[in-house]
Short mmCIF file of N, CA and C in Angstrom, two decimals:
data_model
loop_
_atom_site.label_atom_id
_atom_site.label_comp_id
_atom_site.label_asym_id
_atom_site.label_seq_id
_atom_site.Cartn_x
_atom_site.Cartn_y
_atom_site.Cartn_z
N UNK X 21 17.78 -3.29 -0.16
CA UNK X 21 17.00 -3.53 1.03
C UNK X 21 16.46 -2.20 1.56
N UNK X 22 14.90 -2.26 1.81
CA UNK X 22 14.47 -0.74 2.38
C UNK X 22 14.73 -0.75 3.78
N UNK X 23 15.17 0.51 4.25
CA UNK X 23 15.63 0.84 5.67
C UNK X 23 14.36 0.70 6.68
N UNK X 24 14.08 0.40 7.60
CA UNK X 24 13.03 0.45 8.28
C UNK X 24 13.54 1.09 9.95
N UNK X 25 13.91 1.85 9.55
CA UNK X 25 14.59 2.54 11.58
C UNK X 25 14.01 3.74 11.28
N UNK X 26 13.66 4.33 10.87
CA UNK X 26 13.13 5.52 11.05
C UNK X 26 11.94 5.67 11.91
N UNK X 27 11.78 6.58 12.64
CA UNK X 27 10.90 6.77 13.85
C UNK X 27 9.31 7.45 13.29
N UNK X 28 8.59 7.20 14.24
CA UNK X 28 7.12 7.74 13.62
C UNK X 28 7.57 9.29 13.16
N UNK X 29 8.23 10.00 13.82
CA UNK X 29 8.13 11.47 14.08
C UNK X 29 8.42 11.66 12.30
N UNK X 30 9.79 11.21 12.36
CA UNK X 30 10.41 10.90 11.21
C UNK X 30 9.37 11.03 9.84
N UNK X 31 8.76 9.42 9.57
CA UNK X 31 8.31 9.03 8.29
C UNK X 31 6.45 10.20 8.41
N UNK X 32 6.32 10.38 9.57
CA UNK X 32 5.44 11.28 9.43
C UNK X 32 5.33 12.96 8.92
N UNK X 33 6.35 13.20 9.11
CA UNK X 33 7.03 14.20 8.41
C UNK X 33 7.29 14.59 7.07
N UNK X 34 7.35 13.43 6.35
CA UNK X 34 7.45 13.09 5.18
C UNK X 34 5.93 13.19 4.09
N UNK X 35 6.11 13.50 2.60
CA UNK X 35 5.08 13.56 2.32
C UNK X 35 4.81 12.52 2.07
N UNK X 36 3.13 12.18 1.61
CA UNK X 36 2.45 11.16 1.29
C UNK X 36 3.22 9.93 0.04
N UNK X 37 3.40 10.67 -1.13
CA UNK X 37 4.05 9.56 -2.19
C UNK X 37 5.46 9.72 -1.72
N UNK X 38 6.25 9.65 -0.80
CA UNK X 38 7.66 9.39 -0.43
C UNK X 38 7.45 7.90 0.33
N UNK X 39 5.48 8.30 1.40
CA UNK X 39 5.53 7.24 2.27
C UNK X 39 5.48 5.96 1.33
N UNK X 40 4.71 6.36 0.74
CA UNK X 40 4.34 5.12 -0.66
C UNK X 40 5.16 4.58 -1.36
N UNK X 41 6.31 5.15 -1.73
CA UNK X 41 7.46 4.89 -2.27
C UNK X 41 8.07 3.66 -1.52
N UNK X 42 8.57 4.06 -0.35
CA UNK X 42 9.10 3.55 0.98
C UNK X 42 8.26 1.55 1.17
N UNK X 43 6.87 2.36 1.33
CA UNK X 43 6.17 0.90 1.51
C UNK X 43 5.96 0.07 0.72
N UNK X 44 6.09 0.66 -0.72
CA UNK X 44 5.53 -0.25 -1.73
C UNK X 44 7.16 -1.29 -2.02
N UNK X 45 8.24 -0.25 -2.08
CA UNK X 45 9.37 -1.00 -2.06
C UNK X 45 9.37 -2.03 -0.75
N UNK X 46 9.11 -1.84 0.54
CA UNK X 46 9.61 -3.06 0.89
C UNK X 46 8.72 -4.39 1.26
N UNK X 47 7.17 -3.50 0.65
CA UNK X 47 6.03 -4.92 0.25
C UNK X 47 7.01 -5.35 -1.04
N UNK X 48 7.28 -5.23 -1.83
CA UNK X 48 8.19 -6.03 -2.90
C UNK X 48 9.18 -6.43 -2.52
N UNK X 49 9.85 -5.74 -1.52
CA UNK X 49 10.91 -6.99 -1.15
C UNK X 49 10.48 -8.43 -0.21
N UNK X 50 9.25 -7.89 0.46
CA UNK X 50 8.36 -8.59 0.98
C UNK X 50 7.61 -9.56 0.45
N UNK X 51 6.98 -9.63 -1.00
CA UNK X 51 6.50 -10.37 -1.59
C UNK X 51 5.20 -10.46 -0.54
N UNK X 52 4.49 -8.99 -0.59
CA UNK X 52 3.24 -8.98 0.21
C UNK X 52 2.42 -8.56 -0.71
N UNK X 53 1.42 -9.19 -1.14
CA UNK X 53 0.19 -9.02 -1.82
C UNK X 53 -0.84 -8.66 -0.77
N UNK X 54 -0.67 -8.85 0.50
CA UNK X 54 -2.04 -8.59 1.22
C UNK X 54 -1.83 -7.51 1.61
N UNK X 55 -0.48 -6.44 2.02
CA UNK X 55 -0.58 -5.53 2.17
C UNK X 55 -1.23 -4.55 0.91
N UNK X 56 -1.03 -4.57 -0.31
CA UNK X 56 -1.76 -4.18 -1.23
C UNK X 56 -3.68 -4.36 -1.21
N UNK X 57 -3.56 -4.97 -0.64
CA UNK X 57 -4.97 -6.10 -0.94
C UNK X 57 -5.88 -4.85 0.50
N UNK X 58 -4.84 -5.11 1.19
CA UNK X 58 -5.56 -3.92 2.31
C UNK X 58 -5.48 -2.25 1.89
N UNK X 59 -5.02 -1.80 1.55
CA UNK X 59 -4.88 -0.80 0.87
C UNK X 59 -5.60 -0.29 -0.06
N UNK X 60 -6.01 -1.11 -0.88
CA UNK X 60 -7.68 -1.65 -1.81
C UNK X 60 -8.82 -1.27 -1.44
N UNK X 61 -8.86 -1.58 -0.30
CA UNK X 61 -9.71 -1.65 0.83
C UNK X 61 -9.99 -0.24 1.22
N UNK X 62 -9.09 0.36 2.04
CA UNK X 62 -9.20 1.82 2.38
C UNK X 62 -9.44 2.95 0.87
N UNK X 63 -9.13 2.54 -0.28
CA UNK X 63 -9.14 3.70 -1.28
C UNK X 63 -10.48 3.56 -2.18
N UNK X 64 -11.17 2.57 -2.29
CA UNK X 64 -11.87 1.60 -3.19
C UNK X 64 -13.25 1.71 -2.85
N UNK X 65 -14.16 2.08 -3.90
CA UNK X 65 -15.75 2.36 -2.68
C UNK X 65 -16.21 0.63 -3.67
N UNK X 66 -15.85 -0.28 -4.21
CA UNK X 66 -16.40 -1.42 -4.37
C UNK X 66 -17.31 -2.01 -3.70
N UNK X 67 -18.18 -2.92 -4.08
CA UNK X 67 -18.95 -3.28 -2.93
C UNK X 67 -18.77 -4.94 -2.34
N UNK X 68 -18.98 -5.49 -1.35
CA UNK X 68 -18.40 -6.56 -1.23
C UNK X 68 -18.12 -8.17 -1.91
N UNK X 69 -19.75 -7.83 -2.64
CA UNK X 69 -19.17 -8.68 -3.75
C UNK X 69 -18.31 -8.77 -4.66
N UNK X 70 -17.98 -7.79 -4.85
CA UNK X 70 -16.98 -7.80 -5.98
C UNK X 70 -15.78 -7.73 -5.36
N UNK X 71 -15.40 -7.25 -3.86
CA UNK X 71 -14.03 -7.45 -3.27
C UNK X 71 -13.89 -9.04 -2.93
N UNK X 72 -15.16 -9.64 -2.61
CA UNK X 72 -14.97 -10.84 -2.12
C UNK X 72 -14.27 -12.05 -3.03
N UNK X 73 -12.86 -12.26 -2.30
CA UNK X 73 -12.44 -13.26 -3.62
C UNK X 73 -11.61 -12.54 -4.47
N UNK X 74 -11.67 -11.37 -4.72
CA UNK X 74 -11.08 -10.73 -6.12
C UNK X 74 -9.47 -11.24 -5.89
N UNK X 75 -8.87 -10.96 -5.01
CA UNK X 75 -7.52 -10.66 -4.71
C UNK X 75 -6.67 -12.52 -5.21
N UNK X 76 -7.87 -13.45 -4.97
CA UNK X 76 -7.73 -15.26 -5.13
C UNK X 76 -7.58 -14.91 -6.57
N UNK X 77 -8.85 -14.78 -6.99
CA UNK X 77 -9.09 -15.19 -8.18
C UNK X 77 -8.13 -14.65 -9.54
N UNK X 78 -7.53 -13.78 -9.13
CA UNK X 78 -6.30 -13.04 -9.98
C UNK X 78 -4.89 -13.89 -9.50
N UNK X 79 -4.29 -14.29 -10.82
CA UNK X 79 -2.97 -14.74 -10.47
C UNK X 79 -2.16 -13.38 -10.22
N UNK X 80 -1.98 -13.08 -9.48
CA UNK X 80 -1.52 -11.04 -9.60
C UNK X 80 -0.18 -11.54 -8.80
N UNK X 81 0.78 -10.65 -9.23
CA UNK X 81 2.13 -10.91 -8.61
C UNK X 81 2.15 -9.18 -8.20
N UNK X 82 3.30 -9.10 -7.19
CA UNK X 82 3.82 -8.20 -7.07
C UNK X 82 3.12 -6.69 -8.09
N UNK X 83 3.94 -6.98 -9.28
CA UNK X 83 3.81 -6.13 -10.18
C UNK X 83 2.32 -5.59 -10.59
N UNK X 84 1.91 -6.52 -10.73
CA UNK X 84 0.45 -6.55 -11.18
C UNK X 84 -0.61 -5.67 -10.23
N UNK X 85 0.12 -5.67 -9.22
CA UNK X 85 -0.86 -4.92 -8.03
C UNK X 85 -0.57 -3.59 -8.00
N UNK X 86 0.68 -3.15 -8.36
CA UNK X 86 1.12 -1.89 -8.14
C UNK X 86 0.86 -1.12 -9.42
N UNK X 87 0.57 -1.93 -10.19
CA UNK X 87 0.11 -1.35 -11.58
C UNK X 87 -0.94 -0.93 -11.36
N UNK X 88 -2.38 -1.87 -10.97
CA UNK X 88 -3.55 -1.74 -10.16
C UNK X 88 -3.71 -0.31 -9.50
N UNK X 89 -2.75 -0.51 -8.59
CA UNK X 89 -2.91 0.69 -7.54
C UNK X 89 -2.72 2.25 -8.26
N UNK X 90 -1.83 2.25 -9.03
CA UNK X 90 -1.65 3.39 -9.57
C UNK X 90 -2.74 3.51 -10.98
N UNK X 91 -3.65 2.71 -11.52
CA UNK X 91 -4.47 3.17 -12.41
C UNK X 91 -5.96 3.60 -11.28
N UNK X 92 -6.02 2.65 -10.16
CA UNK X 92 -7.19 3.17 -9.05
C UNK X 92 -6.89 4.09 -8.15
N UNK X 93 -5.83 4.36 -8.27
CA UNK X 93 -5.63 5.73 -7.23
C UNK X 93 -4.63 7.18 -8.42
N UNK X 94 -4.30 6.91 -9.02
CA UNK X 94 -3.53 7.92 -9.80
C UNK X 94 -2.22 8.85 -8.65
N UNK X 95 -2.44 8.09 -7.63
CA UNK X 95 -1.38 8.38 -6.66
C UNK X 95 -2.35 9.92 -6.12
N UNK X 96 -3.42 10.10 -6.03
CA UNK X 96 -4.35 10.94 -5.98
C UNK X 96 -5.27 9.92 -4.33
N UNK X 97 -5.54 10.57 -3.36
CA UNK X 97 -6.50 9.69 -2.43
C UNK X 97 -7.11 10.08 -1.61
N UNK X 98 -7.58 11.53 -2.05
CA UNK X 98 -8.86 11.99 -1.64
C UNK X 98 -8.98 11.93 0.14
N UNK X 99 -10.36 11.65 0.14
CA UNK X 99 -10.34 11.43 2.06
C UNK X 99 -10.07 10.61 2.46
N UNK X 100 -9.29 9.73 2.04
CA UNK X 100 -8.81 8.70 2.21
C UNK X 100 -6.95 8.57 2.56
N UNK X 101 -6.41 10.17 2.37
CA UNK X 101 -5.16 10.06 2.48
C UNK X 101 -4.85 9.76 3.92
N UNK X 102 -5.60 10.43 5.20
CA UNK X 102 -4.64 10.17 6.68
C UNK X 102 -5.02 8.48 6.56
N UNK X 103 -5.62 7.98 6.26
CA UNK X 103 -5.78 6.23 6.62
C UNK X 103 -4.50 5.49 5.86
N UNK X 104 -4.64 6.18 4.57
CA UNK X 104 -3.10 5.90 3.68
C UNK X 104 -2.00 5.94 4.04
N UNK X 105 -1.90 6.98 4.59
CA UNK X 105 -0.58 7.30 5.01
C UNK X 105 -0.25 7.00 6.62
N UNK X 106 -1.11 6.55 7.33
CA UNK X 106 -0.98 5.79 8.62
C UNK X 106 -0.89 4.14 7.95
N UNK X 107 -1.51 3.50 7.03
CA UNK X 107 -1.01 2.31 6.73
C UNK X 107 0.13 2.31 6.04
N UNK X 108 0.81 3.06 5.14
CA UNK X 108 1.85 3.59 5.04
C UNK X 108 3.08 3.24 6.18
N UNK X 109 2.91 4.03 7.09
CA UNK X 109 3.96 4.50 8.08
C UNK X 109 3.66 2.97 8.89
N UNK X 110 2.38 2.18 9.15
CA UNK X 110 2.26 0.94 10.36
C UNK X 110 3.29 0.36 9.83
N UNK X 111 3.35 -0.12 8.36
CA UNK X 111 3.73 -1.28 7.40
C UNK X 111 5.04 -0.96 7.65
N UNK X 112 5.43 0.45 6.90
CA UNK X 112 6.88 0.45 7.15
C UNK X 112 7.80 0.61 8.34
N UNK X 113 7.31 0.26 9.43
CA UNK X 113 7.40 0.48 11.04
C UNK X 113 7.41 -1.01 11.39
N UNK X 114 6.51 -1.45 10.97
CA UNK X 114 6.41 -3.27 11.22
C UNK X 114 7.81 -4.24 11.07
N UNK X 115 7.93 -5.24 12.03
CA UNK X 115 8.93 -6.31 11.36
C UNK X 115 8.14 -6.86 10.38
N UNK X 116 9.24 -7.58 9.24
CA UNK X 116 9.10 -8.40 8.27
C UNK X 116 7.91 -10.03 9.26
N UNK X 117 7.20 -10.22 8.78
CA UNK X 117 6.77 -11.86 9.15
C UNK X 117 7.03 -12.82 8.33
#
């Protein structure tokens, strides 16, 4: 089970792939595809057709997304890291729904 008490000051402190670590584990314990799906979103210059739907039309589990994520980001995220790593830190700050 991932810990979730740690304070902003805290997980902000921390570097970027620790935050990722952190969130991606407890979207998997979560069985959250949309948190991935948003995350897509912020790293991804796609255009809307091709986001529209994509996330349905794939039977994608868990696994499948994080595989995704690491061939479209190489754990690499450009100007895109403070948005990352603030969705990062929201997610892992959030209760479970």
């Amino acid at each position: 089970m991932v810990m979730t008490n740690a304070t902003l000051a805290e997980l902000d402190a921390l570097p970027t792939e620790e935050l990722r670590e952190r969130a991606f584990a407890l979207a998997r314990q979560r069985r959250d595809v949309k948190f991935f799906w948003d995350l897509f979103k912020h790293v991804t210059t796609s255009n809307d057709d091709t986001q529209d739907g994509w996330l349905g039309s794939l039977d994608a589990t868990i696994d499948d997304v994080v595989a995704l994520w690491r061939e479209v980001t190489d754990h690499t995220y450009g100007e895109s890291e403070p948005l990352v790593r603030a969705a990062f830190i929201d997610y892992i700050m959030s209760p479970a729904k």
